[in-house]
Coordinates of C-alpha atoms and ligand atoms in Angstrom, one line a residue:
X11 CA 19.7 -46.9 2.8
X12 CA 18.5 -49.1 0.0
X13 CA 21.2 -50.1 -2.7
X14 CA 20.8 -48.7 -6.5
X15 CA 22.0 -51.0 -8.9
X16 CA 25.0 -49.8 -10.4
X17 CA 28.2 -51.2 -9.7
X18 CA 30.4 -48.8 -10.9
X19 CA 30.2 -45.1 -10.3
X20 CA 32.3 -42.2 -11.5
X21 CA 31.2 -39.0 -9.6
X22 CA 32.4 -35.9 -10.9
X23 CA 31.2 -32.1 -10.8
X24 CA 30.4 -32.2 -14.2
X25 CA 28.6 -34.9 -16.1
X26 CA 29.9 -35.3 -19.2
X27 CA 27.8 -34.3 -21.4
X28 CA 26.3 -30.4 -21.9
X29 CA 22.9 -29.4 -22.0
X30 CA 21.4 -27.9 -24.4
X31 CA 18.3 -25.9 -24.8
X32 CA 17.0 -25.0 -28.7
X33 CA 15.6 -22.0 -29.3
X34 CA 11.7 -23.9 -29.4
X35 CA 12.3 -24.9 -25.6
X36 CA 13.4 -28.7 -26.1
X37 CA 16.1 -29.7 -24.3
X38 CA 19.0 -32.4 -25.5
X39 CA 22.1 -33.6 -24.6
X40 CA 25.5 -32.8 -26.0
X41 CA 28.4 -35.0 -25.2
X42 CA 31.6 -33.2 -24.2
X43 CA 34.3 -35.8 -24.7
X44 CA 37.4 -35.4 -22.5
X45 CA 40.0 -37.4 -21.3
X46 CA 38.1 -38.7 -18.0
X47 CA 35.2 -39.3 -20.3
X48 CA 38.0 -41.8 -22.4
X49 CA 39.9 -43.4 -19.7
X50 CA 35.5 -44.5 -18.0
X51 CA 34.4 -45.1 -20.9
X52 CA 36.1 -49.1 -21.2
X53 CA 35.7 -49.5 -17.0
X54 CA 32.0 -48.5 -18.0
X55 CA 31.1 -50.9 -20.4
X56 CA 32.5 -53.3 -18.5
X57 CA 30.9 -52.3 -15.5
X58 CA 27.6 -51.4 -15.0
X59 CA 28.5 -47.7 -15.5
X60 CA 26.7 -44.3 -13.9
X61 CA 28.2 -41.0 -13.6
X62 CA 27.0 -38.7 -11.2
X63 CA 27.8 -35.0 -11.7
X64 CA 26.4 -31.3 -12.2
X65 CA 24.6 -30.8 -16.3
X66 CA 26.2 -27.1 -16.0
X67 CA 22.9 -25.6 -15.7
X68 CA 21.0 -24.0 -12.9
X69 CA 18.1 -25.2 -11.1
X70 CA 16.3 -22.4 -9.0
X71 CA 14.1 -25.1 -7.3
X72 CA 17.0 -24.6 -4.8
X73 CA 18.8 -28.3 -6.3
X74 CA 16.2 -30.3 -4.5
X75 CA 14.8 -32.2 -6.9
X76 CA 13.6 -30.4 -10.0
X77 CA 12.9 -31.4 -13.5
X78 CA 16.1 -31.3 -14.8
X79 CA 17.4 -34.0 -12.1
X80 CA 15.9 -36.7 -13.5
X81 CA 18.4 -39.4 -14.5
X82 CA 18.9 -41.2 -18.1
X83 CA 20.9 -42.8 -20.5
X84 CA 23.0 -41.6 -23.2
X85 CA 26.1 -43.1 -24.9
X86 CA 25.6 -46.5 -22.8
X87 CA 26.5 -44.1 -19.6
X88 CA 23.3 -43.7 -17.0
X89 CA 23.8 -40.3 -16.4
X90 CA 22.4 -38.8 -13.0
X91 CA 22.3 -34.9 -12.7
X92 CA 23.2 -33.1 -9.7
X93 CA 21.2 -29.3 -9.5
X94 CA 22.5 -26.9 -8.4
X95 CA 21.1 -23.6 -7.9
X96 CA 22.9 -20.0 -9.2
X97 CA 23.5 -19.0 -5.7
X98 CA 25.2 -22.9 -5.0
X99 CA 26.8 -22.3 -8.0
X100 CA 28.2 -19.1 -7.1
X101 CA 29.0 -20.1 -3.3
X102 CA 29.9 -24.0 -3.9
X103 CA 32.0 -23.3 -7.4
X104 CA 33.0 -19.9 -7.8
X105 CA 33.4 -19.4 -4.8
X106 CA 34.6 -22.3 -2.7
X107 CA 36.0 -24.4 -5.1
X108 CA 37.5 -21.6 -7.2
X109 CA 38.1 -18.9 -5.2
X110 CA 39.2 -20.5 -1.9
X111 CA 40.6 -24.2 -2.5
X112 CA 42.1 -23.7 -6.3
X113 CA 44.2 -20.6 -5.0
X114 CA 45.5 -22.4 -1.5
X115 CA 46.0 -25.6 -3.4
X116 CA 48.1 -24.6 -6.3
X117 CA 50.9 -22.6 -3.4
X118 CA 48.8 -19.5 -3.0
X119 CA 49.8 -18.0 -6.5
X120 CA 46.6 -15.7 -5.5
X121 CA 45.3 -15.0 -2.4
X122 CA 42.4 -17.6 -1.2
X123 CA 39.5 -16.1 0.3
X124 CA 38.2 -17.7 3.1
X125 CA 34.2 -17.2 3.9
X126 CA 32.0 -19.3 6.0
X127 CA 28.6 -19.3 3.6
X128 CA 31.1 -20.3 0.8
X129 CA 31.9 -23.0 3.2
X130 CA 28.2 -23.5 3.9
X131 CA 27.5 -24.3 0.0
X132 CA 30.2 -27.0 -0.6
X133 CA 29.6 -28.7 2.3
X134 CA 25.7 -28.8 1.2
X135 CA 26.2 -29.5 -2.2
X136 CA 28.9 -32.2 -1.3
X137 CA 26.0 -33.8 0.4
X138 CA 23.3 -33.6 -2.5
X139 CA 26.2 -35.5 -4.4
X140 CA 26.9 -38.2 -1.5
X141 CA 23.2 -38.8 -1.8
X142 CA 22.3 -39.1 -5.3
X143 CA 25.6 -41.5 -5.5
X144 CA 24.6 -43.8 -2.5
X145 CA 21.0 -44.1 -4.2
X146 CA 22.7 -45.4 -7.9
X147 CA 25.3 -47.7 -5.9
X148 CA 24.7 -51.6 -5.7
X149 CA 25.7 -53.4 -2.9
X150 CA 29.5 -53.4 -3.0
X151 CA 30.1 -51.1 -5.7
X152 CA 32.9 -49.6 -6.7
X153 CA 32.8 -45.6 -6.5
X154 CA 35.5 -43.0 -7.9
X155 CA 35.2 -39.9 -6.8
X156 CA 36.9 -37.0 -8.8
X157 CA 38.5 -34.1 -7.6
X158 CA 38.6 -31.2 -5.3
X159 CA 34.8 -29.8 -5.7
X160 CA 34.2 -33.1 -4.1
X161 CA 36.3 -33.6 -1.2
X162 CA 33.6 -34.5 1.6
X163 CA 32.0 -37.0 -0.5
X164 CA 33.8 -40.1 0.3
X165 CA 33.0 -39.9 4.1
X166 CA 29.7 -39.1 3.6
X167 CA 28.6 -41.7 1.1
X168 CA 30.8 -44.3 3.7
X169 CA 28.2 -42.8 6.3
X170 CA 25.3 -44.0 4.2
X171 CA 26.8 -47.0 2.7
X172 CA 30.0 -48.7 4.5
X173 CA 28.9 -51.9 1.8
X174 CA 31.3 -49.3 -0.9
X175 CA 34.7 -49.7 -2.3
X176 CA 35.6 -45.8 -2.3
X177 CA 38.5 -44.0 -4.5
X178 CA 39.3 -40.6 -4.6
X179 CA 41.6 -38.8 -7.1
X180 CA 42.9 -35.3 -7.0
X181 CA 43.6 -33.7 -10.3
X182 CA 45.4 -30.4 -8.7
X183 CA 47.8 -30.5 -6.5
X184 CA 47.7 -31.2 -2.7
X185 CA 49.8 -28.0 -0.7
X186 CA 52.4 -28.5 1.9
X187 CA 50.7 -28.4 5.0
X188 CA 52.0 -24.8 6.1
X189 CA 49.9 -23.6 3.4
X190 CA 47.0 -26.0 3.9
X191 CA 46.7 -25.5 7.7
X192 CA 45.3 -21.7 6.7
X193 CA 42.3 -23.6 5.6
X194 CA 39.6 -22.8 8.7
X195 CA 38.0 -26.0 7.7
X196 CA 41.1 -28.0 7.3
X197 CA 40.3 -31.4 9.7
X198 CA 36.9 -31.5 7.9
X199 CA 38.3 -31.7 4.4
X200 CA 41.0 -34.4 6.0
X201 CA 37.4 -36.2 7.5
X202 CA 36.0 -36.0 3.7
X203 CA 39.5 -37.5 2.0
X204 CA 40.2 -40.3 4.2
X205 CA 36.2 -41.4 3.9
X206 CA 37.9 -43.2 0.7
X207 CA 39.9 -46.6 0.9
X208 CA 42.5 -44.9 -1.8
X209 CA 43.2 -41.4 -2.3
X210 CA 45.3 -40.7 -5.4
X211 CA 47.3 -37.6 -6.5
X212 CA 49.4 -36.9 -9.9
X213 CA 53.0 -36.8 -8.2
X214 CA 53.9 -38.7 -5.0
X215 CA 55.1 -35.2 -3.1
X216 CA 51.3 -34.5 -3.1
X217 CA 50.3 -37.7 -2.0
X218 CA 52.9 -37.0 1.3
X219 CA 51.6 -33.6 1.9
X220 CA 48.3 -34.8 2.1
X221 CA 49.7 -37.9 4.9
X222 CA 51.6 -35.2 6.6
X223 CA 48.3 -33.2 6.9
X224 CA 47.1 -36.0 8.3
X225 CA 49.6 -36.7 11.1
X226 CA 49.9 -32.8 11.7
X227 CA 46.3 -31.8 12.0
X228 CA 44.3 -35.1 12.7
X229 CA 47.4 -37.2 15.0
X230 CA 47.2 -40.3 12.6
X231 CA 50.4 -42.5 12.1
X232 CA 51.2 -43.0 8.6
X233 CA 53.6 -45.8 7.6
X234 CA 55.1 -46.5 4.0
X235 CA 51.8 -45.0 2.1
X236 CA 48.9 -45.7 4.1
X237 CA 47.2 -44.8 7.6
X238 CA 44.5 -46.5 10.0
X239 CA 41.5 -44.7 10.6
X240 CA 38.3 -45.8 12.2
X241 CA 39.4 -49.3 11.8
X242 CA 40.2 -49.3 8.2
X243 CA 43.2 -49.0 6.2
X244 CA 43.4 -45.8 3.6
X245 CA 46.1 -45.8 1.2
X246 CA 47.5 -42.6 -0.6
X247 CA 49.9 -43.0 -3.3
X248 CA 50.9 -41.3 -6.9
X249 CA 48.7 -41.9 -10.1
X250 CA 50.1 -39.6 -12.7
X251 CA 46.8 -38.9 -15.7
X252 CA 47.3 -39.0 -18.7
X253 CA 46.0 -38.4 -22.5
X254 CA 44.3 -40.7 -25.0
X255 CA 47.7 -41.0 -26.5
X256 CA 47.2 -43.1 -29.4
X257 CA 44.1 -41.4 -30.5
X258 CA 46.3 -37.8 -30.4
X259 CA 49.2 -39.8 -32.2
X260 CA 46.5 -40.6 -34.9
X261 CA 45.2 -37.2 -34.6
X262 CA 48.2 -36.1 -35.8
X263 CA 49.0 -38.4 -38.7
X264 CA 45.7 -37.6 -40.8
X265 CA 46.1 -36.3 -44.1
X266 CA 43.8 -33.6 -43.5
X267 CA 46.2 -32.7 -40.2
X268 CA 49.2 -32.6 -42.3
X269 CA 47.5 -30.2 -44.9
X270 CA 46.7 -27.9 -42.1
X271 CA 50.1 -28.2 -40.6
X272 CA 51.4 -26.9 -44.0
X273 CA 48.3 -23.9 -44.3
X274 CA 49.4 -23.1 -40.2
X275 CA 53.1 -22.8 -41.0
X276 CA 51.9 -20.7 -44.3
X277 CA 50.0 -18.5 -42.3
X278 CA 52.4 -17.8 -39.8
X279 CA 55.0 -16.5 -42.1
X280 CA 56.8 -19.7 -43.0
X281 CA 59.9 -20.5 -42.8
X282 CA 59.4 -18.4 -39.0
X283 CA 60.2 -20.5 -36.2
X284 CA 56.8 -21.0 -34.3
X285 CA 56.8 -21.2 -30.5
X286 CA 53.6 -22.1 -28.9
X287 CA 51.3 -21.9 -26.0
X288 CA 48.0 -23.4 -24.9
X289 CA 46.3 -22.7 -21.7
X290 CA 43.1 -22.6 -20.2
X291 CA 43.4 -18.8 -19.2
X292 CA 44.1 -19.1 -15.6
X293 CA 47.1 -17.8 -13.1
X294 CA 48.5 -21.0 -12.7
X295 CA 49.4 -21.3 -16.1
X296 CA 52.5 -18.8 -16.1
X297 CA 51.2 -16.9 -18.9
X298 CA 52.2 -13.6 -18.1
X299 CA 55.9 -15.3 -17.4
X300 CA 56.2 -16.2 -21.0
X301 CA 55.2 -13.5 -22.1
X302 CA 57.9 -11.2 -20.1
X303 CA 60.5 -13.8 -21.1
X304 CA 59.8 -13.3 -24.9
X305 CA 59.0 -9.7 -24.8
X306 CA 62.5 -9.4 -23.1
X307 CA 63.8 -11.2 -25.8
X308 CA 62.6 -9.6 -28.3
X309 CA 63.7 -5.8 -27.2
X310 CA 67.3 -7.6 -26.6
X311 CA 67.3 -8.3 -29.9
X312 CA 67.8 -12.2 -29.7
X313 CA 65.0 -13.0 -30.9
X314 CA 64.3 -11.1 -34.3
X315 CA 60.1 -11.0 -35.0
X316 CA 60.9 -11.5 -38.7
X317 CA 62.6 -15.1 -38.3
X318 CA 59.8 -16.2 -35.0
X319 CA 56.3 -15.9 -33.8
X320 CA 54.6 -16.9 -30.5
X321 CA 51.0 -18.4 -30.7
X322 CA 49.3 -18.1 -27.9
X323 CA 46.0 -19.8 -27.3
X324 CA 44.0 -18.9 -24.0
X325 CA 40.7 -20.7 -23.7
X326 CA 38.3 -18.8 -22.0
X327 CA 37.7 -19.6 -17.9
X328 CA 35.9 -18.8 -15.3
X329 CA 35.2 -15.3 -16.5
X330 CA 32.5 -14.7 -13.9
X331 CA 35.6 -14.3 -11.3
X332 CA 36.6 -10.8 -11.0
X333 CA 41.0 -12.3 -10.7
X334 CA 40.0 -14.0 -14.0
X335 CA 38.8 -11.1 -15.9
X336 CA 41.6 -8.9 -14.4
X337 CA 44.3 -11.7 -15.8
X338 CA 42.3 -11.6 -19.4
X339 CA 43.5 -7.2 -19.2
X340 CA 46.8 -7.6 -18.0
X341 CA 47.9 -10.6 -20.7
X342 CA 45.8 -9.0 -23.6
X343 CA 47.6 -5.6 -22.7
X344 CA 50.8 -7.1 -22.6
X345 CA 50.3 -8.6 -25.7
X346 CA 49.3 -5.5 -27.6
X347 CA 52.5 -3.9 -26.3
X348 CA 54.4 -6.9 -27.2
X349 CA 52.9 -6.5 -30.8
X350 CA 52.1 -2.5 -31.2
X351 CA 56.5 -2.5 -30.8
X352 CA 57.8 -5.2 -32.7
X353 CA 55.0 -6.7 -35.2
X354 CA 54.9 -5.2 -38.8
X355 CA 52.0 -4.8 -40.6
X356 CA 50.3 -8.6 -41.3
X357 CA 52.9 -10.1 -39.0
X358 CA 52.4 -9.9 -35.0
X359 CA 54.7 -10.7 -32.8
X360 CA 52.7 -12.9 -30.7
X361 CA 49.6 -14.4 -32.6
X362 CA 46.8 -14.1 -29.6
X363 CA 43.7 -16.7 -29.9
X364 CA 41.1 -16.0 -26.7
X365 CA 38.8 -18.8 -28.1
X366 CA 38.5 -22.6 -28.0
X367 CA 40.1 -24.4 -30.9
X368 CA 38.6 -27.5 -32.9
X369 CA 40.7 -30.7 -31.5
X370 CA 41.9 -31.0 -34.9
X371 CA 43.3 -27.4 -34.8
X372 CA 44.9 -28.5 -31.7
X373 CA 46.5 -31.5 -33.2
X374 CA 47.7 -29.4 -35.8
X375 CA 49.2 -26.4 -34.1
X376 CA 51.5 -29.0 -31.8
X377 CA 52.2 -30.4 -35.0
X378 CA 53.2 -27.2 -36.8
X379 CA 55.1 -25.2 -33.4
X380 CA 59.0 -26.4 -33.4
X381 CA 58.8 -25.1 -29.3
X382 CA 56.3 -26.1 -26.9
X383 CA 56.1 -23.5 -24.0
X384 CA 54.5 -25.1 -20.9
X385 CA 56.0 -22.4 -18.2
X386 CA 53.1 -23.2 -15.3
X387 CA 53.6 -21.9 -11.8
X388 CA 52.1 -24.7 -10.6
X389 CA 50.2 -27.6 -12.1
X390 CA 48.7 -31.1 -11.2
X391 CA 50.1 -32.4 -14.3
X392 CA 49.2 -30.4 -17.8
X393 CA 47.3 -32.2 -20.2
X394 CA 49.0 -30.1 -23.4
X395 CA 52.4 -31.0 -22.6
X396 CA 51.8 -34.7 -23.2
X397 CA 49.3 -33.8 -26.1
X398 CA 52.3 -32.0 -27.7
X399 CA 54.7 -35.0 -27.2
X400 CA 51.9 -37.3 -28.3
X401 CA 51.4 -35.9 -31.8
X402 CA 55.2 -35.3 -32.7
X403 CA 55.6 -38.7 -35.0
X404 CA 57.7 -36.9 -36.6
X405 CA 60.0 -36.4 -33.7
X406 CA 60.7 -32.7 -34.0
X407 CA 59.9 -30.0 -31.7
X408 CA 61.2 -29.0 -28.2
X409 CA 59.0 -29.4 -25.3
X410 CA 60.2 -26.4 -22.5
X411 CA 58.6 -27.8 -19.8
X412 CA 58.1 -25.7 -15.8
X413 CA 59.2 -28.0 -13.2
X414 CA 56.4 -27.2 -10.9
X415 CA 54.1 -29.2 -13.2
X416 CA 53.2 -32.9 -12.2
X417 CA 54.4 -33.9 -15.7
X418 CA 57.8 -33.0 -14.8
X419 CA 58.5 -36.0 -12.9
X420 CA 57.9 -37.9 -16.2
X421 CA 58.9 -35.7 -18.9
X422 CA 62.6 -35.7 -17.8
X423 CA 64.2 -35.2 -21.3
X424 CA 62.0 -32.0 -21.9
X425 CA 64.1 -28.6 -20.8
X426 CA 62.7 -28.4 -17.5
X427 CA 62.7 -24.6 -16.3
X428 CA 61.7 -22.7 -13.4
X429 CA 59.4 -20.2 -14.7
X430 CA 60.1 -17.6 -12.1
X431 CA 63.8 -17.3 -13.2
X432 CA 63.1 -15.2 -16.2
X433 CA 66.7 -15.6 -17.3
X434 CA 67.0 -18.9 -17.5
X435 CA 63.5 -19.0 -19.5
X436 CA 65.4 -16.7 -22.0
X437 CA 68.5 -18.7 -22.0
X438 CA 65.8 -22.3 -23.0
X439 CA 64.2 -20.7 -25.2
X440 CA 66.9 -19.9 -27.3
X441 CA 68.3 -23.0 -26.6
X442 CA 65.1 -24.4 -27.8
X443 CA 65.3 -22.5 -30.9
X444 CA 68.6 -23.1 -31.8
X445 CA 68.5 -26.8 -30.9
X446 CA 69.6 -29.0 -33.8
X447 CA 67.3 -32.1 -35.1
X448 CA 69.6 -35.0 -33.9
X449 CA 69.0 -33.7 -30.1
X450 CA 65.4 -32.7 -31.1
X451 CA 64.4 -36.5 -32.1
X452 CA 67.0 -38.0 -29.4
X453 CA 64.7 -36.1 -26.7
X454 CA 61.4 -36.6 -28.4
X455 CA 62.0 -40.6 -28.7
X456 CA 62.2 -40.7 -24.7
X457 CA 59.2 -38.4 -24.2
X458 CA 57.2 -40.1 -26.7
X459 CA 58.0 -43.8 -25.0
X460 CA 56.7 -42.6 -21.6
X461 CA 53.7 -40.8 -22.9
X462 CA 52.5 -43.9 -25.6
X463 CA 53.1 -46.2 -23.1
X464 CA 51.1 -44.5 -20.3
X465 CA 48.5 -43.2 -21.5
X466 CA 45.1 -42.4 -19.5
X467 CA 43.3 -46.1 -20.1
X468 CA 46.6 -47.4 -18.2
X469 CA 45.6 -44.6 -15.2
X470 CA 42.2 -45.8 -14.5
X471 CA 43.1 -49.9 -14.6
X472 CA 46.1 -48.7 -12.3
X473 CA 44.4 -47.1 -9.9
X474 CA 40.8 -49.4 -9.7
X475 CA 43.3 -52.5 -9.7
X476 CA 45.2 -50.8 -6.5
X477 CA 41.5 -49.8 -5.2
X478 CA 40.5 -53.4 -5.6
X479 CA 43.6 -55.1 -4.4
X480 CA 43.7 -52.7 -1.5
X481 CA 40.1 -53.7 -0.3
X482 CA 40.3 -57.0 -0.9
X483 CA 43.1 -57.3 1.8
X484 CA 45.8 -58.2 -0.9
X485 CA 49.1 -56.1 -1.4
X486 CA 48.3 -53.2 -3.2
X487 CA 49.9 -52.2 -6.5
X488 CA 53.0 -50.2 -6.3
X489 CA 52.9 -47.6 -8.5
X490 CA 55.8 -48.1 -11.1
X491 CA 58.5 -45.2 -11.0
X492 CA 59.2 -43.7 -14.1
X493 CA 62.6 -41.9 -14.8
X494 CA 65.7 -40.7 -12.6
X495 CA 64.2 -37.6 -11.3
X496 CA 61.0 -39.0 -10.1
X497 CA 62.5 -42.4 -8.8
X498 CA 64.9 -40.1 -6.6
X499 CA 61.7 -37.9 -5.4
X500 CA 60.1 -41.2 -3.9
X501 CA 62.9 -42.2 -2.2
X502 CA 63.2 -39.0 -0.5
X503 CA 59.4 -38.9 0.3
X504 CA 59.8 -42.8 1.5
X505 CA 62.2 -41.6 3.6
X506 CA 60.6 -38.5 4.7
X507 CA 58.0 -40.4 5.4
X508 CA 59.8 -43.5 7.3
X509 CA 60.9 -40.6 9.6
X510 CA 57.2 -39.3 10.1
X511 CA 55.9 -42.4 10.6
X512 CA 58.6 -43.3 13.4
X513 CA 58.1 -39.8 15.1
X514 CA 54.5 -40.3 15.3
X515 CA 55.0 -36.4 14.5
X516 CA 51.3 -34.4 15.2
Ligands
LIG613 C1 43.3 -30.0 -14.5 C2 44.6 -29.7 -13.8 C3 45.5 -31.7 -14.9 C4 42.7 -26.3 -23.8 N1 42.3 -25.3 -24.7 C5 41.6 -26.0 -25.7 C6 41.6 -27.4 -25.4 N2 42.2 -27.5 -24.2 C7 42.4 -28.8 -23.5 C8 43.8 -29.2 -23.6 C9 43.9 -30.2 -22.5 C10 43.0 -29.6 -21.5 O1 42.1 -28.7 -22.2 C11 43.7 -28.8 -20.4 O2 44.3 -29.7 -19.5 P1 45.5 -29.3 -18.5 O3 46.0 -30.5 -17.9 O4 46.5 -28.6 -19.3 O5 44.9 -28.3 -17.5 P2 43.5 -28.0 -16.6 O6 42.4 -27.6 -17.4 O7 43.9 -27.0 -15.6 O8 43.2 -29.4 -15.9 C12 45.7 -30.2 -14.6 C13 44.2 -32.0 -15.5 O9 43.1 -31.4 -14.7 C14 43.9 -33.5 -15.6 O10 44.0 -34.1 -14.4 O11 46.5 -32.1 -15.8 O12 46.9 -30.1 -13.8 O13 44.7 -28.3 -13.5 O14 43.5 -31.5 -22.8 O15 44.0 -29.8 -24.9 N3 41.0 -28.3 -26.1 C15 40.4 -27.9 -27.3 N4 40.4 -26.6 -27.6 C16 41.0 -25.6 -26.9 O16 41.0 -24.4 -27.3 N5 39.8 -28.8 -28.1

């Protein structure tokens, strides 16, 4: 296959931009900046940048080559769009990706379904994107692959161009292998992964289910954090994302931040303590959790609705999915109970947003909640919690944090909680409420270090230096431990590991 000329491509299911059609038919690009889009965008100018990825649109040519696929520039990035048509997009997206691999990767909080033409679609689609990112490549390239829509696209593209240097990240978690054997397809998504050179995960423990999947269900010997396959050595290792820290920390200093902190607070029935959530509304979030936990508290009567309120912001999702709309009922129920038998008139108990917020909004609602509730069941990391750290300059607030996030093995002084145990929930948040400034800003100093300090520019170098240094035959980077908790969780995984490795286990 001939080279492209690129030597640096991200490949991701969504470009990042949005397209957008006017009402006179003409068609222009909108950029959508998140925090991948941040952490590329200096590897980009550097490099000779593309980004491969879906425009969010459907193409009823059937994704072969329409119109819209044509390639160009925008923001310095050469974007290249992927088509898809509505039937890939509902077999390849909402259905494989969302309905089959997001549930069994994230511990089987819902049932997966399993269903071969589902399987069908991703495995065609993943080879659209294998072939528009071998065709933009230049001999050599580097090429990051992102996420789990994608997880057959490093051994493909190494089938068209072994030439590539090929990294994969995975921004939800990897399962234990108990859960991950159900998967009917589970050797070929194994195949896909270890197509890359490095595969990277947010928390080490993922990184070792994904080796033990390996030995179990493909027979390879792992040692330390790599494995030999084919001839080649593929390493998989932690590389915990993160935010555009300083950009949130000057988010949250503007003047016209603080003046909306002060009309939020106002609004909210000032001097009430505010307690705050913001999800994506999706089942992994724990939503419903925090919602029994402060409804409970509320009917004991330690929490009085006069002296507190609970924002809750849940940003639409994947309402096409029937589980999706069906969680949207149950929380918005809940929350109308919640309300309809403590709020007064003007003041609800629990102040529900079901829309997206302005970043600035964002900035200042972390700014203006004294408790952050982050209560997931299970997460990859979670964004918010580091956002919320991030714009607390003023080092108040209390970060309640669910251990089965990937941001627990770095956010060690936040009141880590397992959101299942309703009581102990209760028992945080009132120690959350109650908790007295000294402790508050002794707490929020330590968060803030680890969050400034790595932020998500410090993620991408770290993982294309270990990428490079890993294909160039050198000693790849180690990945630096951060506190107590998740130094002790790699030594047990080392050692779990060291035992793997010498059992040869299958
Ligand atoms: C996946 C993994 C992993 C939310 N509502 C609004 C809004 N947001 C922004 C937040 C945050 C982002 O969306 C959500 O990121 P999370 O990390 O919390 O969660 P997922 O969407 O599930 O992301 C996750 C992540 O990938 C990265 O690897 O951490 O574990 O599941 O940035 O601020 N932003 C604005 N308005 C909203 O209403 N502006």
């Amino acid at each position: 296959m001939r080279a492209g000329e690129y030597d640096f491509v991200v490949v991701a299911n969504r470009l990042p931009v949005d397209r957008v059609v006017a009402p006179d038919g003409s068609v222009s690009w909108r950029t959508s900046p998140g925090g991948l889009v941040t952490a590329m965008e200096p590897v980009m100018r550097a490099a000779d940048g593309a980004w491969v990825g879906w425009s969010g649109d459907t193409d009823e040519t059937g994704g072969e080559g329409g119109d819209t696929a044509a390639p160009f520039d925008e923001g310095g990035v050469h974007l290249v769009p992927v088509p898809l048509s509505s039937a890939e997009v509902e077999e390849y997206y909402e259905g494989f990706s969302n309905g089959t691999l997001w549930p069994l990767y994230h511990d089987v909080i819902a049932a997966p379904e399993f269903h071969r033409d589902w399987w069908d679609a991703y495995v065609a689609v993943n080879r659209r994107f294998a072939q528009a990112t071998a065709a933009q490549a230049a001999e050599g390239a580097t090429v990051w692959v992102q996420d789990y829509q994608l997880q057959l696209v490093p051994a493909m593209l190494r089938e068209r161009r072994p030439d590539l240097r090929i990294g994969f990240f995975n921004h939800i978690p990897f399962p234990p292998y108990e859960l991950f054997a159900q998967l009917p397809w589970r050797g070929q998504v194994l195949d896909g992964l270890l197509g890359a050179d490095l595969v990277g995960f947010q928390r080490m423990s993922d990184a070792n289910n994904f080796l033990r999947a390996c030995r179990r269900a493909r027979g390879l010997a792992s040692r330390r954090q790599e494995l030999v396959t084919g001839g080649r050595r593929v390493r998989a290792t932690a590389f915990p994302i993160s935010i555009d820290s300083g950009s949130f920390d000057a988010l949250a200093r503007t003047e016209r931040t603080e003046g909306r902190v002060a009309e939020v607070r106002f609004e909210l029935g000032a001097p009430r303590k505010v307690l705050l959530g913001v999800d994506r509304l999706d089942y992994t979030k724990g939503i419903t959790h925090r919602l029994k936990a402060y409804g409970e508290l509320l009917a004991d009567g330690a929490v009085d609705p006069e002296d507190t309120v609970l924002v809750q912001v849940a940003t639409p999702s994947r309402e096409r999915v029937a589980s999706y709309r069906a969680l949207r009922d149950e929380i918005e129920l809940t929350v109308g109970r919640i309300n309809g038998d403590h709020g007064t008139i003007g003041r609800p108990a629990v102040q529900y947003l079901h829309h997206s917020q302005p970043r600035e909004e964002m900035a200042a609602l972390y700014r203006a909640a004294d408790v952050m509730l982050v209560t997931a069941l299970r997460d990859g990391m979670n964004l918010v919690a580091k956002e919320y750290v991030a714009s607390r300059h003023d080092e108040r607030g209390v970060l309640v944090l669910s251990e089965f996030t990937g941001a627990a093995d770095e956010l060690t002084q936040a009141l880590l909680v397992n959101p299942h145990d309703i009581n102990r929930l209760k028992e945080l948040i009132l120690q959350a409420l109650a908790m007295g400034e000294k402790e508050q800003a002794r707490r929020m100093r330590a968060l803030r270090r680890r969050v400034l300090e790595h932020d998500v520019t410090r993620w991408a170098s770290e993982f294309l230096r270990s990428l490079e240094q890993l294909t160039d035959g050198g000693s790849p980077v180690a990945v630096e431990p951060a506190a107590g908790a998740e130094r002790t969780a790699l030594a047990a995984d080392r050692a779990a590991d060291a035992v793997g490795a010498a059992e040869l286990v299958r």
